[in-house]
Amino acid sequence: MESNEKSQLHQFTRYKYIIENIKDVIWELNTDYVFTFVSPNAKDMTDYEPEELVGRKMPDFLAEESRNYFSDQVLQYKDKRINGDTEEVILHDVQFICKNGLVKWVEVSANLVFEEGRFAGYIGTTRDITEKKEYECQLNKYIQELKIINAKLEKMATTDILTGAYNRRKFEDDLNLIINKKKKQDIQFSLILFDIDHFKIINDLFGHKIGDLVLQRISELVLGNIRTTDRLFRWGGEEFIIILPEANLESAKIVAGKIRNIIQNEDFGINKRITISLGVGEYIANENTDQIISRLDKVLYQAKRQGRNRVVS
């Protein structure tokens, strides 16, 4: 045997050994996705003998969703490759149905084969990634659980437990955000500060439990009658603040009047009419948090001095 033939035989033996011993299944498809060659280790991965796969179409062994996805992706890739728009190799995760009915996640890597400049089919590998997918699934589940827990913690950290309104800390954060937004976009926004008239008398006459129910109901009424972009905060005790983005003073006064009217006409089930007093102000450029709150406090105090159950701006 000539040295060249010996070299070719040695090379063939080496490649055959590699194909038979690597975990990845090596295969060839014709232009119709029909297997023309499948490496022997297909048996270990799919429970099919290579001879059972050759002559059959690869998509027939994929789960329906994977079959449609794979066919679409391969067609797009083929067009791009033939047109010279890409040199990348196809790499997709699909579900393969084994002979015993078991469905495995596999990673398919494929490349186009050309013979004398003519598209002749595909050559590629299939790798079992079932364990990897199971780990990813568990990891994603864990991440989703963490997101839910974090959302609950965030809500606890920013929400007043009794009323469901945002708390004072959240107010300061949101107000700073909208002030910074105004500096960049010159938007208008207004605030409403209100408290419950003679709330101490309610607690003294009916008890703190009823007082808490009144606070809760007022919060519900306000939240049900402002925009989704508006935000209600419990400032402390019986005091609340509303931030109204992109609302001028006149718009805010209308909202305040509506809320005042709704609450004075609400039956709280205690045989006593509940009213609120409201101070309204539009934010003035370059004011800080203390300045805007001080201004709102003053107009709220005016509403109290003028007889309560009224809006002052």
Short mmCIF file of C-alpha atoms in Angstrom, two decimals:
data_model
loop_
_atom_site.label_atom_id
_atom_site.label_comp_id
_atom_site.label_asym_id
_atom_site.label_seq_id
_atom_site.Cartn_x
_atom_site.Cartn_y
_atom_site.Cartn_z
CA MET A 1 0.00 0.00 0.00
CA GLU A 2 1.38 3.36 -1.00
CA SER A 3 2.14 5.93 1.66
CA ASN A 4 -0.58 8.25 0.39
CA GLU A 5 -3.21 5.52 0.70
CA LYS A 6 -1.92 4.63 4.17
CA SER A 7 -2.20 8.28 5.17
CA GLN A 8 -5.79 8.49 3.88
CA LEU A 9 -6.73 5.26 5.67
CA HIS A 10 -5.18 6.54 8.89
CA GLN A 11 -7.09 9.81 8.53
CA PHE A 12 -10.34 7.97 7.83
CA THR A 13 -9.81 5.75 10.89
CA ARG A 14 -9.14 8.77 13.06
CA TYR A 15 -12.26 10.61 11.88
CA LYS A 16 -14.34 7.44 12.29
CA TYR A 17 -13.09 7.09 15.87
CA ILE A 18 -13.93 10.72 16.61
CA ILE A 19 -17.45 10.44 15.15
CA GLU A 20 -18.19 7.24 17.03
CA ASN A 21 -16.94 8.49 20.40
CA ILE A 22 -18.02 12.10 20.75
CA LYS A 23 -21.31 12.71 22.53
CA ASP A 24 -22.69 15.00 19.82
CA VAL A 25 -24.60 13.32 16.99
CA ILE A 26 -23.22 14.26 13.58
CA TRP A 27 -25.59 14.19 10.61
CA GLU A 28 -26.17 15.27 7.03
CA LEU A 29 -29.43 16.34 5.42
CA ASN A 30 -30.34 16.80 1.78
CA THR A 31 -32.20 19.89 0.56
CA ASP A 32 -35.52 18.40 1.75
CA TYR A 33 -34.23 17.91 5.33
CA VAL A 34 -33.96 14.14 4.83
CA PHE A 35 -31.19 12.43 6.80
CA THR A 36 -28.51 11.03 4.46
CA PHE A 37 -26.05 10.24 7.24
CA VAL A 38 -26.32 9.92 11.04
CA SER A 39 -23.41 9.02 13.34
CA PRO A 40 -23.67 5.81 15.43
CA ASN A 41 -24.03 7.60 18.78
CA ALA A 42 -27.56 8.64 17.77
CA LYS A 43 -28.67 5.45 19.52
CA ASP A 44 -27.49 6.66 22.93
CA MET A 45 -29.15 10.06 22.54
CA THR A 46 -32.40 9.23 20.73
CA ASP A 47 -32.87 5.45 21.13
CA TYR A 48 -32.98 5.28 17.31
CA GLU A 49 -30.47 3.27 15.34
CA PRO A 50 -28.81 5.47 12.69
CA GLU A 51 -30.42 3.29 9.98
CA GLU A 52 -33.86 4.17 11.38
CA LEU A 53 -33.19 7.87 10.89
CA VAL A 54 -31.56 7.83 7.47
CA GLY A 55 -34.13 8.40 4.76
CA ARG A 56 -36.54 10.24 7.06
CA LYS A 57 -37.01 13.97 7.51
CA MET A 58 -35.44 15.61 10.52
CA PRO A 59 -38.45 17.87 11.34
CA ASP A 60 -40.63 14.76 11.72
CA PHE A 61 -38.75 13.97 14.94
CA LEU A 62 -39.31 17.39 16.47
CA ALA A 63 -42.17 18.48 18.74
CA GLU A 64 -44.71 20.58 16.82
CA GLU A 65 -43.66 23.98 18.17
CA SER A 66 -39.99 23.18 17.58
CA ARG A 67 -40.76 21.80 14.10
CA ASN A 68 -42.44 25.03 12.97
CA TYR A 69 -39.77 27.19 14.59
CA PHE A 70 -36.88 25.19 13.14
CA SER A 71 -38.33 25.16 9.60
CA ASP A 72 -38.89 28.93 9.64
CA GLN A 73 -35.42 29.64 10.98
CA VAL A 74 -33.70 27.32 8.51
CA LEU A 75 -35.52 28.87 5.54
CA GLN A 76 -34.54 32.38 6.66
CA TYR A 77 -30.95 31.28 7.25
CA LYS A 78 -30.72 29.53 3.88
CA ASP A 79 -31.92 32.61 2.01
CA LYS A 80 -29.47 34.86 3.88
CA ARG A 81 -26.59 32.45 3.34
CA ILE A 82 -27.26 31.95 -0.36
CA ASN A 83 -27.54 35.72 -0.81
CA GLY A 84 -24.26 36.19 1.05
CA ASP A 85 -25.90 38.13 3.90
CA THR A 86 -24.44 35.94 6.67
CA GLU A 87 -21.62 33.51 7.41
CA GLU A 88 -22.99 32.40 10.75
CA VAL A 89 -23.91 28.83 11.62
CA ILE A 90 -27.49 27.88 12.58
CA LEU A 91 -27.68 27.32 16.34
CA HIS A 92 -31.08 26.62 17.87
CA ASP A 93 -32.60 24.79 20.84
CA VAL A 94 -35.42 22.42 19.85
CA GLN A 95 -37.33 19.50 21.36
CA PHE A 96 -36.55 16.07 19.88
CA ILE A 97 -38.97 13.14 20.30
CA CYS A 98 -37.00 9.96 21.04
CA LYS A 99 -38.07 6.47 19.95
CA ASN A 100 -39.29 5.65 23.47
CA GLY A 101 -41.50 8.77 23.48
CA LEU A 102 -39.21 10.78 25.72
CA VAL A 103 -38.86 14.42 24.65
CA LYS A 104 -35.37 15.85 24.97
CA TRP A 105 -34.09 19.36 24.55
CA VAL A 106 -31.27 19.38 22.00
CA GLU A 107 -29.04 22.06 20.57
CA VAL A 108 -28.86 21.89 16.79
CA SER A 109 -25.87 23.39 15.01
CA ALA A 110 -26.05 23.35 11.20
CA ASN A 111 -24.28 24.73 8.18
CA LEU A 112 -25.11 24.76 4.49
CA VAL A 113 -23.28 22.44 2.12
CA PHE A 114 -22.48 23.54 -1.43
CA GLU A 115 -21.23 21.32 -4.24
CA GLU A 116 -19.74 23.08 -7.24
CA GLY A 117 -21.48 26.28 -6.16
CA ARG A 118 -24.88 24.61 -5.87
CA PHE A 119 -26.77 24.27 -2.57
CA ALA A 120 -26.73 20.55 -1.70
CA GLY A 121 -28.04 20.30 1.86
CA TYR A 122 -26.93 20.65 5.46
CA ILE A 123 -24.33 19.21 7.79
CA GLY A 124 -24.44 19.63 11.52
CA THR A 125 -24.49 18.28 15.04
CA THR A 126 -27.07 17.67 17.72
CA ARG A 127 -26.22 17.93 21.42
CA ASP A 128 -28.37 16.80 24.35
CA ILE A 129 -29.03 19.85 26.56
CA THR A 130 -31.95 18.46 28.58
CA GLU A 131 -30.14 18.86 31.90
CA LYS A 132 -29.12 22.39 30.96
CA LYS A 133 -32.73 23.27 30.11
CA GLU A 134 -34.00 21.78 33.36
CA TYR A 135 -31.44 23.84 35.25
CA GLU A 136 -32.47 26.96 33.30
CA CYS A 137 -36.12 26.24 34.07
CA GLN A 138 -35.38 25.90 37.78
CA LEU A 139 -33.27 29.04 37.68
CA ASN A 140 -36.01 31.01 35.89
CA LYS A 141 -38.56 29.76 38.42
CA TYR A 142 -36.27 30.88 41.23
CA ILE A 143 -35.78 34.28 39.58
CA GLN A 144 -39.55 34.73 39.21
CA GLU A 145 -40.06 33.82 42.86
CA LEU A 146 -37.39 36.37 43.83
CA LYS A 147 -39.15 39.01 41.72
CA ILE A 148 -42.42 38.32 43.51
CA ILE A 149 -40.72 38.49 46.89
CA ASN A 150 -38.90 41.70 45.95
CA ALA A 151 -42.16 43.23 44.70
CA LYS A 152 -43.81 42.40 48.03
CA LEU A 153 -40.87 43.85 49.94
CA GLU A 154 -40.94 46.97 47.77
CA LYS A 155 -44.66 47.35 48.43
CA MET A 156 -44.12 46.92 52.16
CA ALA A 157 -41.32 49.51 52.09
CA THR A 158 -43.30 52.11 50.10
CA THR A 159 -46.94 51.54 51.10
CA ASP A 160 -48.86 52.55 54.19
CA ILE A 161 -50.16 49.25 55.57
CA LEU A 162 -53.40 50.68 56.97
CA THR A 163 -54.69 52.70 54.03
CA GLY A 164 -52.96 51.20 50.98
CA ALA A 165 -51.73 54.66 49.96
CA TYR A 166 -48.02 55.22 49.40
CA ASN A 167 -46.04 56.29 52.44
CA ARG A 168 -44.06 59.43 53.22
CA ARG A 169 -40.74 57.94 52.11
CA LYS A 170 -42.23 57.09 48.72
CA PHE A 171 -43.63 60.62 48.44
CA GLU A 172 -40.21 62.19 48.88
CA ASP A 173 -38.69 59.85 46.27
CA ASP A 174 -41.46 60.45 43.74
CA LEU A 175 -41.50 64.19 44.29
CA ASN A 176 -37.76 64.40 43.65
CA LEU A 177 -38.18 62.37 40.47
CA ILE A 178 -40.92 64.61 39.11
CA ILE A 179 -38.99 67.76 40.08
CA ASN A 180 -35.99 66.49 38.10
CA LYS A 181 -38.31 65.66 35.20
CA LYS A 182 -39.68 69.21 35.27
CA LYS A 183 -36.13 70.60 35.06
CA LYS A 184 -35.52 68.59 31.89
CA GLN A 185 -38.93 68.83 30.20
CA ASP A 186 -40.52 71.88 31.85
CA ILE A 187 -43.73 70.02 32.69
CA GLN A 188 -46.43 71.31 35.02
CA PHE A 189 -47.55 69.44 38.09
CA SER A 190 -49.62 70.20 41.17
CA LEU A 191 -50.18 68.80 44.63
CA ILE A 192 -53.14 68.49 46.98
CA LEU A 193 -52.65 68.29 50.75
CA PHE A 194 -55.75 67.37 52.72
CA ASP A 195 -56.75 66.13 56.14
CA ILE A 196 -59.93 64.89 57.82
CA ASP A 197 -61.86 67.53 59.72
CA HIS A 198 -62.21 66.89 63.48
CA PHE A 199 -60.67 63.43 63.18
CA LYS A 200 -59.83 63.37 66.90
CA ILE A 201 -63.54 63.65 67.70
CA ILE A 202 -64.22 60.63 65.46
CA ASN A 203 -61.64 58.59 67.36
CA ASP A 204 -62.96 59.79 70.73
CA LEU A 205 -66.62 59.09 69.91
CA PHE A 206 -66.34 55.86 67.95
CA GLY A 207 -62.93 54.46 68.86
CA HIS A 208 -59.69 54.04 66.94
CA LYS A 209 -60.92 50.97 65.09
CA ILE A 210 -63.68 53.02 63.44
CA GLY A 211 -61.15 55.80 62.87
CA ASP A 212 -58.95 53.34 60.99
CA LEU A 213 -61.92 52.24 58.86
CA VAL A 214 -62.62 55.90 58.01
CA LEU A 215 -59.00 56.37 56.91
CA GLN A 216 -59.18 53.24 54.77
CA ARG A 217 -62.45 54.25 53.13
CA ILE A 218 -61.22 57.75 52.35
CA SER A 219 -58.12 56.28 50.74
CA GLU A 220 -60.31 53.97 48.62
CA LEU A 221 -62.55 56.86 47.55
CA VAL A 222 -59.60 59.05 46.54
CA LEU A 223 -57.82 56.25 44.65
CA GLY A 224 -61.05 55.49 42.80
CA ASN A 225 -61.46 59.09 41.66
CA ILE A 226 -58.01 60.15 40.47
CA ARG A 227 -56.09 59.23 37.35
CA THR A 228 -53.82 56.20 37.22
CA THR A 229 -50.91 58.60 36.78
CA ASP A 230 -51.82 60.49 39.98
CA ARG A 231 -50.46 59.20 43.26
CA LEU A 232 -51.91 59.23 46.76
CA PHE A 233 -49.65 59.31 49.83
CA ARG A 234 -50.40 59.16 53.52
CA TRP A 235 -48.46 62.07 54.93
CA GLY A 236 -49.13 61.15 58.55
CA GLY A 237 -52.09 60.66 60.90
CA GLU A 238 -55.18 61.88 59.04
CA GLU A 239 -53.19 63.88 56.45
CA PHE A 240 -52.76 62.81 52.80
CA ILE A 241 -51.00 64.24 49.75
CA ILE A 242 -51.79 63.73 46.08
CA ILE A 243 -49.27 64.38 43.30
CA LEU A 244 -50.93 65.23 39.98
CA PRO A 245 -48.39 65.09 37.11
CA GLU A 246 -48.97 67.41 34.16
CA ALA A 247 -51.80 69.20 35.96
CA ASN A 248 -51.94 72.97 36.38
CA LEU A 249 -53.50 74.73 39.36
CA GLU A 250 -56.99 74.99 37.87
CA SER A 251 -57.07 71.29 36.99
CA ALA A 252 -55.88 70.37 40.49
CA LYS A 253 -58.60 72.57 42.07
CA ILE A 254 -61.25 70.71 40.07
CA VAL A 255 -59.91 67.36 41.27
CA ALA A 256 -59.78 68.61 44.88
CA GLY A 257 -63.36 69.86 44.66
CA LYS A 258 -64.54 66.53 43.28
CA ILE A 259 -62.84 64.60 46.10
CA ARG A 260 -64.23 66.97 48.76
CA ASN A 261 -67.75 66.52 47.41
CA ILE A 262 -67.51 62.71 47.18
CA ILE A 263 -66.30 62.37 50.77
CA GLN A 264 -68.87 64.72 52.30
CA ASN A 265 -71.65 62.72 50.60
CA GLU A 266 -70.26 59.30 51.56
CA ASP A 267 -72.07 57.26 54.20
CA PHE A 268 -69.36 55.95 56.52
CA GLY A 269 -71.90 54.03 58.59
CA ILE A 270 -71.28 55.98 61.80
CA ASN A 271 -74.23 58.39 61.74
CA LYS A 272 -71.86 61.31 61.29
CA ARG A 273 -70.87 63.23 58.18
CA ILE A 274 -67.15 63.15 57.41
CA THR A 275 -65.53 66.11 55.65
CA ILE A 276 -62.04 67.08 54.59
CA SER A 277 -60.16 70.33 54.06
CA LEU A 278 -57.80 70.65 51.12
CA GLY A 279 -54.88 72.90 50.16
CA VAL A 280 -53.88 72.98 46.50
CA GLY A 281 -50.68 74.29 44.92
CA GLU A 282 -48.91 74.16 41.59
CA TYR A 283 -45.20 73.51 41.80
CA ILE A 284 -43.03 76.58 41.24
CA ALA A 285 -39.67 76.18 39.53
CA ASN A 286 -36.69 75.66 41.84
CA GLU A 287 -38.80 74.93 44.92
CA ASN A 288 -37.50 72.16 47.14
CA THR A 289 -39.64 69.64 49.03
CA ASP A 290 -39.77 71.69 52.24
CA GLN A 291 -40.85 74.83 50.38
CA ILE A 292 -43.73 73.23 48.49
CA ILE A 293 -44.95 71.43 51.64
CA SER A 294 -44.75 74.68 53.63
CA ARG A 295 -46.84 76.44 50.99
CA LEU A 296 -49.44 73.66 50.99
CA ASP A 297 -49.57 73.71 54.79
CA LYS A 298 -50.41 77.40 54.73
CA VAL A 299 -53.31 77.07 52.30
CA LEU A 300 -54.61 74.01 54.17
CA TYR A 301 -54.52 76.05 57.37
CA GLN A 302 -56.51 78.76 55.58
CA ALA A 303 -59.12 76.18 54.63
CA LYS A 304 -59.38 75.19 58.29
CA ARG A 305 -59.68 78.81 59.46
CA GLN A 306 -62.34 79.55 56.88
CA GLY A 307 -64.64 76.85 58.25
CA ARG A 308 -63.25 73.52 56.98
CA ASN A 309 -64.77 71.30 54.27
CA ARG A 310 -63.39 73.52 51.53
CA VAL A 311 -60.63 73.86 48.94
CA VAL A 312 -58.08 76.70 49.15
CA SER A 313 -55.32 77.30 46.60
#
